[in-house]
Amino acid sequence: MIGGMISENLEDFLTIDDFDVKGKTVLFRADINSVVIDGKVQMKERIVENAKTIRELSDKKAKVVILAHQGRVGREDFLTLEQHAELLRTLIDLKYIDDIIGPAAREAIKKLRAGEVLLLDNVRMLAEETLSRSPEEHARSIFVHKLAPLADIYINDAFSVAHRSHASVVGFPTVLDAGIGRLMEKELRSLRRSFHNIKSPCIYLLGGVKPEEVFDIMEHTLKRKKVNRILTSGCVGTMFLYARGIIEPGEEEKSDKQFMKNLERAKQILQMSDDRIWYPEDVAVEIGGKREEIPVDVIKPKQHIYDIGERTSERYAGEIRDAKTVIMKGPAGFYEKKEFRKGTEELLHAVSTSDAFSLIGGGHTSAAMSTLGINKTKHTRVSLAGGAFLQYLLEKDLPGIEVLKRD
Ligand code: 3PG
């Protein structure tokens, strides 16, 4: 159980420093899964950060074989890793082969020289990869059976897939000497710190478009009694405006099952919150193609809310300034549109300039930081993980982490 891991140092794992990788074949699990827009893979932090660890291994004269995925089978973002290879090539030298376990891939692995890097194709092209299996079962897969004998060491740098019990995540470390990469080290350190050294006042800033994703976190943290305030924004904040009866659901919302389920849950959470949940007092809407800020009690039925208003941002920023710990997930509004990025910008600015230890997580929030050009300071940690970040905040075991722990 994660709750038992108090230490911020990572003595329960082997790291790259524990291996002599020179001349050794290292199977390296990266997470370079990226946003795809119009078929084009976007260069994001995950690629940049993974490239740093890969470069270190290559500099140490390892033969690096990268295992990675892109998208999910059947979805539009399910692609080969050809574009990732091109993007990675702007940062490191590497070869790419559109094969994973076939003779061509195995031959290419065998031919690697010290310091060379080879990216294999999307591991999710193998049906075995995503089967719901235990580490021991995955270790018996053809995937692991074909590649593990060619490797000496397995390094996992993909915290963001650690919540998946997939072959490339749990199968290889079951049969090979295994450790964690630099990005994984960074992620684990910040998460452990935010969880086991929580200093009061602690606030959670929860926004984004999926209230159902953060309800579990709200319940969990309210029960743990470690949170002083939960400041809501985005669709999460709007849902609490409904739950408080400030906005009335219209016919459309009433016939939306997910909406009604969310509303019910938000009401239950409010009951257990002892007023620790705050919601916006003003919001930004679009009137005549322009941003207008209005108090929440004059929101009209069917009016779309695109951001929090100035008064809310100021009130929240004040709480952020006084906090010692801040955990943030989800943008405050539709930051992709210039007129509606103010709320997200102001909250991120308040977080990154406060003296509080802060942890910012979730793919959209870290993307918002880079879009808005907000730099993190020495107190700020940014997790590049989405699902794994959520699981961690819920203190659930992550199979990809458990399997890497030393006995
Ligand atoms: C992520 O983007 O969160 C990881 O790459 C995991 O992807 P998945 O949710 O498709 O397993």
Coordinates of C-alpha atoms and ligand atoms in Angstrom, one line a residue:
M1 CA 0.0 0.0 0.0
I2 CA 1.4 3.4 -0.9
G3 CA 0.3 4.8 2.4
G4 CA 3.1 2.7 3.9
M5 CA 5.9 4.4 1.9
I6 CA 6.8 7.4 3.9
S7 CA 10.3 8.1 2.6
E8 CA 11.0 10.6 -0.1
N9 CA 14.2 8.9 -1.0
L10 CA 13.8 5.9 -3.1
E11 CA 15.8 3.2 -1.4
D12 CA 13.1 0.6 -2.2
F13 CA 14.0 0.8 -5.9
L14 CA 17.1 0.3 -7.9
T15 CA 18.0 3.3 -10.1
I16 CA 20.4 3.7 -13.0
D17 CA 23.1 4.4 -10.5
D18 CA 22.9 0.8 -9.2
F19 CA 23.7 -0.7 -12.6
D20 CA 26.9 -0.8 -14.7
V21 CA 25.1 -0.4 -18.0
K22 CA 28.2 -0.1 -20.2
G23 CA 27.9 -2.5 -23.1
K24 CA 24.7 -3.9 -21.6
T25 CA 21.4 -4.2 -23.5
V26 CA 18.8 -2.1 -21.6
L27 CA 15.1 -2.5 -22.3
F28 CA 13.8 0.9 -21.6
R29 CA 10.0 1.5 -21.0
A30 CA 9.3 5.1 -22.0
D31 CA 6.0 6.9 -22.1
I32 CA 6.0 9.0 -25.2
N33 CA 2.3 8.7 -25.7
S34 CA 1.3 12.1 -27.0
V35 CA -1.6 14.3 -28.1
V36 CA -2.3 13.8 -31.8
I37 CA -3.8 16.7 -33.7
D38 CA -4.9 16.0 -37.3
G39 CA -2.8 12.9 -37.4
K40 CA 0.3 14.8 -36.2
V41 CA 2.0 13.7 -33.0
Q42 CA 2.7 16.8 -30.8
M43 CA 6.1 17.3 -29.2
K44 CA 5.4 17.4 -25.5
E45 CA 7.3 17.2 -22.2
R46 CA 7.0 13.4 -22.1
I47 CA 9.2 13.1 -25.2
V48 CA 11.7 15.7 -24.0
E49 CA 12.0 14.2 -20.5
N50 CA 12.3 10.6 -21.6
A51 CA 15.0 11.7 -24.1
K52 CA 17.1 13.0 -21.2
T53 CA 17.2 9.6 -19.5
I54 CA 17.8 7.8 -22.8
R55 CA 20.7 10.2 -23.5
E56 CA 22.2 9.4 -20.1
L57 CA 22.1 5.7 -20.8
S58 CA 23.6 6.1 -24.2
D59 CA 26.3 8.3 -22.8
K60 CA 27.0 5.5 -20.3
K61 CA 27.5 3.3 -23.4
A62 CA 24.4 1.1 -22.9
K63 CA 22.6 -0.4 -25.9
V64 CA 19.2 1.1 -25.4
V65 CA 16.0 -0.6 -26.7
I66 CA 12.9 1.6 -26.2
L67 CA 9.5 0.1 -25.6
A68 CA 6.7 2.5 -25.9
H69 CA 3.0 2.9 -26.9
Q70 CA 0.9 5.5 -28.6
G71 CA -2.9 5.7 -28.2
R72 CA -5.3 2.8 -27.7
V73 CA -6.3 0.2 -30.3
G74 CA -9.3 1.4 -32.3
R75 CA -8.9 5.1 -31.5
E76 CA -7.6 7.8 -33.9
D77 CA -4.5 8.4 -31.8
F78 CA -3.4 4.7 -32.2
L79 CA -0.4 5.1 -34.5
T80 CA 3.0 3.6 -35.3
L81 CA 5.9 5.3 -33.6
E82 CA 7.5 6.7 -36.8
Q83 CA 6.6 10.3 -35.9
H84 CA 7.9 9.8 -32.4
A85 CA 11.2 8.6 -33.8
E86 CA 11.4 11.8 -35.9
L87 CA 10.7 13.9 -32.8
L88 CA 13.1 12.0 -30.6
R89 CA 15.8 12.4 -33.3
T90 CA 15.7 16.1 -32.8
L91 CA 17.0 15.4 -29.3
I92 CA 19.0 12.2 -29.5
D93 CA 20.5 9.9 -32.1
L94 CA 18.3 6.8 -32.6
K95 CA 17.3 4.1 -35.0
Y96 CA 13.7 3.1 -35.5
I97 CA 12.3 -0.2 -36.7
D98 CA 8.6 -0.9 -37.5
D99 CA 8.7 -4.2 -35.7
I100 CA 8.5 -5.3 -32.1
I101 CA 9.2 -9.0 -31.6
G102 CA 9.8 -10.2 -35.2
P103 CA 13.1 -11.4 -36.6
A104 CA 13.9 -7.9 -37.9
A105 CA 13.5 -6.3 -34.4
R106 CA 15.5 -9.1 -32.8
E107 CA 18.2 -8.8 -35.3
A108 CA 18.4 -5.1 -34.9
I109 CA 18.7 -5.5 -31.1
K110 CA 21.5 -8.0 -31.5
K111 CA 23.4 -5.7 -33.8
L112 CA 23.3 -2.7 -31.5
R113 CA 26.6 -1.3 -30.5
A114 CA 27.4 0.4 -27.1
G115 CA 25.8 3.8 -26.9
E116 CA 23.3 3.1 -29.7
V117 CA 19.5 3.6 -29.3
L118 CA 16.7 1.7 -31.0
L119 CA 13.0 2.5 -30.8
L120 CA 10.7 -0.4 -31.5
D121 CA 7.2 0.0 -32.8
N122 CA 4.0 0.7 -30.7
V123 CA 3.9 -2.2 -28.2
R124 CA 0.1 -2.0 -28.2
M125 CA 0.1 -3.5 -31.7
L126 CA 0.7 -6.8 -29.8
A127 CA -2.5 -8.1 -28.5
E128 CA -0.8 -9.6 -25.5
E129 CA 0.5 -6.2 -24.3
T130 CA -2.8 -5.0 -22.9
L131 CA -4.3 -8.3 -21.7
S132 CA -5.5 -8.1 -18.2
R133 CA -2.9 -10.4 -16.6
S134 CA -0.7 -10.6 -13.5
P135 CA 3.0 -9.8 -13.8
E136 CA 3.8 -13.6 -13.7
E137 CA 1.3 -14.3 -16.5
H138 CA 2.7 -11.4 -18.6
A139 CA 6.2 -12.8 -18.0
R140 CA 5.1 -15.9 -19.8
S141 CA 3.9 -14.0 -22.9
I142 CA 5.5 -14.4 -26.3
F143 CA 6.4 -10.7 -26.1
V144 CA 8.5 -11.2 -23.0
H145 CA 9.7 -14.6 -24.1
K146 CA 11.1 -13.1 -27.4
L147 CA 12.8 -10.0 -26.1
A148 CA 13.9 -10.7 -22.5
P149 CA 16.6 -13.1 -23.5
L150 CA 18.2 -10.4 -25.6
A151 CA 18.4 -7.9 -22.7
D152 CA 20.4 -7.6 -19.5
I153 CA 18.5 -4.9 -17.7
Y154 CA 15.0 -3.4 -17.7
I155 CA 14.6 0.3 -16.8
N156 CA 11.1 1.8 -16.4
D157 CA 10.9 5.6 -16.8
A158 CA 7.2 5.6 -17.5
F159 CA 5.4 6.5 -14.3
S160 CA 2.4 7.6 -16.4
V161 CA 1.7 4.0 -17.4
A162 CA 2.4 2.5 -14.0
H163 CA -1.3 2.0 -13.3
R164 CA -1.5 -0.5 -16.2
S165 CA -0.7 -4.1 -15.6
H166 CA 0.6 -4.5 -19.2
A167 CA 3.3 -6.8 -20.5
S168 CA 5.9 -4.1 -21.2
V169 CA 5.3 -2.6 -17.7
V170 CA 5.1 -5.7 -15.4
G171 CA 6.2 -8.7 -17.5
F172 CA 9.8 -7.7 -18.2
P173 CA 10.7 -6.6 -14.6
T174 CA 9.5 -10.0 -13.4
V175 CA 12.2 -11.8 -15.3
L176 CA 15.0 -9.2 -15.7
D177 CA 17.0 -7.1 -13.2
A178 CA 15.0 -3.9 -13.1
G179 CA 15.2 -0.4 -11.9
I180 CA 13.6 3.0 -12.4
G181 CA 14.7 5.8 -14.8
R182 CA 15.3 9.5 -13.9
L183 CA 11.8 10.7 -14.8
M184 CA 10.3 8.0 -12.7
E185 CA 12.6 9.0 -9.8
K186 CA 11.4 12.6 -10.1
E187 CA 7.7 11.7 -10.3
L188 CA 7.9 9.3 -7.3
R189 CA 9.8 11.8 -5.2
S190 CA 7.4 14.6 -5.7
L191 CA 4.4 12.4 -5.2
R192 CA 5.8 10.9 -2.0
R193 CA 6.6 14.3 -0.7
S194 CA 3.1 15.7 -1.4
F195 CA 1.6 12.8 0.4
H196 CA 3.7 12.1 3.4
N197 CA 4.9 15.5 4.4
I198 CA 1.7 17.4 3.9
K199 CA 2.0 20.7 5.7
S200 CA -1.1 22.7 6.6
P201 CA -2.9 24.6 5.2
C202 CA -3.2 22.2 2.4
I203 CA -5.4 23.0 -0.5
Y204 CA -6.6 21.1 -3.6
L205 CA -7.3 23.0 -6.8
L206 CA -9.6 20.8 -8.8
G207 CA -10.8 21.8 -12.3
G208 CA -11.0 20.3 -15.7
V209 CA -13.8 18.9 -17.8
K210 CA -14.5 15.6 -16.1
P211 CA -16.0 16.0 -12.6
E212 CA -16.3 12.2 -12.3
E213 CA -12.5 11.9 -12.4
V214 CA -12.0 14.0 -9.3
F215 CA -14.9 12.9 -7.1
D216 CA -12.9 9.9 -5.8
I217 CA -10.0 12.3 -4.9
M218 CA -12.3 14.7 -3.1
E219 CA -13.9 11.9 -1.1
H220 CA -10.6 10.3 -0.3
T221 CA -8.9 13.5 0.8
L222 CA -11.9 14.8 2.8
K223 CA -12.0 11.5 4.7
R224 CA -8.2 11.6 5.3
K225 CA -8.8 15.1 6.9
K226 CA -5.6 16.3 5.4
V227 CA -7.2 19.0 3.2
N228 CA -8.2 22.4 4.5
R229 CA -9.9 23.6 1.3
I230 CA -10.9 22.3 -2.1
L231 CA -11.1 25.1 -4.6
T232 CA -13.2 24.1 -7.6
S233 CA -13.2 25.5 -11.1
G234 CA -13.8 24.4 -14.7
C235 CA -16.7 21.9 -15.1
V236 CA -15.9 20.6 -11.6
G237 CA -16.7 24.0 -10.2
T238 CA -19.9 24.3 -12.4
M239 CA -21.1 20.9 -11.1
F240 CA -20.8 22.3 -7.5
L241 CA -22.8 25.3 -8.5
Y242 CA -25.6 22.9 -9.6
A243 CA -25.1 20.9 -6.4
R244 CA -25.6 24.0 -4.3
G245 CA -28.8 24.9 -6.3
I246 CA -27.2 28.1 -7.6
I247 CA -27.8 26.9 -11.2
E248 CA -30.8 24.8 -12.0
P249 CA -30.4 21.9 -14.5
G250 CA -32.4 22.3 -17.7
E251 CA -34.2 19.5 -19.5
E252 CA -31.1 18.6 -21.5
E253 CA -29.0 18.1 -18.3
K254 CA -31.9 16.2 -16.6
S255 CA -31.9 13.6 -19.5
D256 CA -28.1 13.2 -19.4
K257 CA -27.5 10.2 -17.2
Q258 CA -23.8 11.0 -16.5
F259 CA -24.8 14.6 -15.5
M260 CA -27.4 13.4 -13.1
K261 CA -25.0 10.9 -11.6
N262 CA -22.4 13.5 -11.2
L263 CA -24.9 15.9 -9.6
E264 CA -25.9 13.3 -7.1
R265 CA -22.3 12.6 -6.2
A266 CA -21.4 16.3 -5.9
K267 CA -24.4 16.7 -3.5
Q268 CA -23.1 13.8 -1.3
I269 CA -19.6 15.2 -1.3
L270 CA -20.8 18.6 -0.3
Q271 CA -22.6 17.1 2.7
M272 CA -19.4 15.5 4.0
S273 CA -17.2 18.6 3.2
D274 CA -17.8 20.8 6.3
D275 CA -17.7 23.8 4.0
R276 CA -14.2 22.9 2.8
I277 CA -15.4 22.9 -0.8
W278 CA -15.4 26.3 -2.5
Y279 CA -17.0 27.0 -5.8
P280 CA -16.8 30.1 -8.1
E281 CA -18.6 33.3 -7.2
D282 CA -18.3 34.7 -10.7
V283 CA -17.6 33.2 -14.1
A284 CA -16.8 34.1 -17.6
V285 CA -19.3 33.6 -20.4
E286 CA -19.3 34.5 -24.1
I287 CA -21.6 37.3 -25.1
G288 CA -21.4 38.7 -28.6
G289 CA -18.2 36.7 -29.2
K290 CA -16.5 38.4 -26.2
R291 CA -15.6 37.4 -22.7
E292 CA -18.0 38.8 -20.1
E293 CA -17.8 38.1 -16.4
I294 CA -21.0 37.7 -14.4
P295 CA -21.8 36.7 -10.8
V296 CA -22.9 33.1 -10.6
D297 CA -26.5 34.0 -9.4
V298 CA -27.3 35.5 -12.8
I299 CA -26.2 32.6 -15.0
K300 CA -29.0 31.9 -17.4
P301 CA -30.1 28.4 -18.3
K302 CA -28.1 26.9 -21.1
Q303 CA -25.4 29.6 -20.8
H304 CA -22.0 28.1 -21.3
I305 CA -19.4 28.8 -18.6
Y306 CA -15.9 29.0 -20.0
D307 CA -13.8 30.3 -17.1
I308 CA -13.8 31.5 -13.6
G309 CA -14.1 35.3 -13.1
E310 CA -11.7 37.8 -11.6
R311 CA -13.2 37.8 -8.1
T312 CA -13.0 34.0 -7.9
S313 CA -9.4 34.0 -9.1
E314 CA -8.4 36.6 -6.6
R315 CA -10.1 34.8 -3.7
Y316 CA -8.5 31.5 -4.8
A317 CA -5.1 33.1 -5.3
G318 CA -5.3 34.5 -1.7
E319 CA -5.8 30.9 -0.4
I320 CA -2.9 29.7 -2.5
R321 CA -0.7 32.4 -1.1
D322 CA -1.5 31.3 2.5
A323 CA -1.1 27.6 1.8
K324 CA 1.8 25.4 2.6
T325 CA 0.8 22.6 0.3
V326 CA -1.1 22.9 -3.0
I327 CA -2.2 20.0 -5.2
M328 CA -3.6 21.0 -8.5
K329 CA -5.4 19.1 -11.2
G330 CA -7.3 20.4 -14.2
P331 CA -7.5 23.8 -15.8
A332 CA -9.9 26.4 -14.5
G333 CA -11.5 27.0 -17.9
F334 CA -11.3 26.7 -21.7
Y335 CA -7.6 27.9 -21.7
E336 CA -7.1 26.8 -25.3
K337 CA -9.1 29.8 -26.3
K338 CA -7.3 33.1 -25.6
E339 CA -10.3 34.9 -24.1
F340 CA -10.8 32.2 -21.5
R341 CA -7.3 31.4 -20.3
K342 CA -7.2 34.1 -17.7
G343 CA -8.5 32.0 -14.8
T344 CA -6.1 29.1 -15.5
E345 CA -3.2 31.5 -16.0
E346 CA -3.9 33.4 -12.7
L347 CA -4.2 30.2 -10.7
L348 CA -1.1 28.6 -12.2
H349 CA 0.8 31.9 -11.6
A350 CA -0.4 32.0 -8.0
V351 CA 0.7 28.4 -7.5
S352 CA 4.1 28.8 -9.2
T353 CA 5.0 32.0 -7.3
S354 CA 3.7 30.8 -3.8
D355 CA 6.1 29.4 -1.2
A356 CA 3.9 26.4 -0.8
F357 CA 5.1 23.0 -2.0
S358 CA 3.0 22.4 -5.0
L359 CA 2.2 19.4 -7.1
I360 CA 0.6 20.0 -10.5
G361 CA -0.7 16.9 -12.3
G362 CA -2.8 15.6 -15.1
G363 CA -2.0 15.8 -18.8
H364 CA -4.1 18.9 -19.5
T365 CA -2.7 20.9 -16.6
S366 CA 0.9 20.3 -17.5
A367 CA 0.0 21.1 -21.2
A368 CA -1.7 24.3 -20.0
M369 CA 1.5 25.3 -18.2
S370 CA 3.5 25.0 -21.3
T371 CA 0.9 26.7 -23.5
L372 CA 0.7 29.6 -21.1
G373 CA 4.5 29.7 -20.7
I374 CA 4.3 29.3 -16.9
N375 CA 7.6 28.2 -15.5
K376 CA 7.8 26.1 -12.4
T377 CA 9.8 27.3 -9.5
K378 CA 11.9 25.3 -7.0
H379 CA 8.8 24.4 -4.9
T380 CA 6.7 23.2 -7.8
R381 CA 6.6 19.7 -9.2
V382 CA 4.7 18.8 -12.3
S383 CA 3.6 15.2 -12.9
L384 CA 3.4 14.2 -16.6
A385 CA 0.9 11.5 -15.6
G386 CA -2.8 11.4 -16.0
G387 CA -4.4 8.1 -14.9
A388 CA -1.4 7.1 -12.8
F389 CA -1.4 10.5 -11.0
L390 CA -5.1 10.0 -10.1
Q391 CA -4.5 6.5 -8.8
Y392 CA -1.6 7.7 -6.7
L393 CA -3.6 10.5 -5.1
L394 CA -6.1 7.8 -4.2
E395 CA -3.3 5.8 -2.6
K396 CA -3.9 2.8 -4.7
D397 CA -1.2 0.4 -5.6
L398 CA 0.2 0.9 -9.1
P399 CA 1.2 -2.5 -10.6
G400 CA 4.1 -1.0 -12.5
I401 CA 5.6 0.4 -9.3
E402 CA 5.0 -2.6 -7.1
V403 CA 6.8 -4.9 -9.5
L404 CA 9.9 -2.7 -9.4
K405 CA 10.2 -2.6 -5.6
R406 CA 13.2 -4.4 -4.2
D407 CA 12.5 -7.5 -2.1
Ligands
3PG1 C1 -1.4 8.3 -20.4 O1 -1.4 9.0 -21.4 O2 -2.0 8.5 -19.3 C2 -0.5 7.0 -20.5 O3 0.3 7.0 -21.6 C3 -1.4 5.8 -20.4 O4 -2.2 5.7 -21.5 P1 -3.6 4.9 -21.4 O5 -4.5 5.6 -20.5 O6 -4.1 4.7 -22.8 O7 -3.2 3.5 -20.8

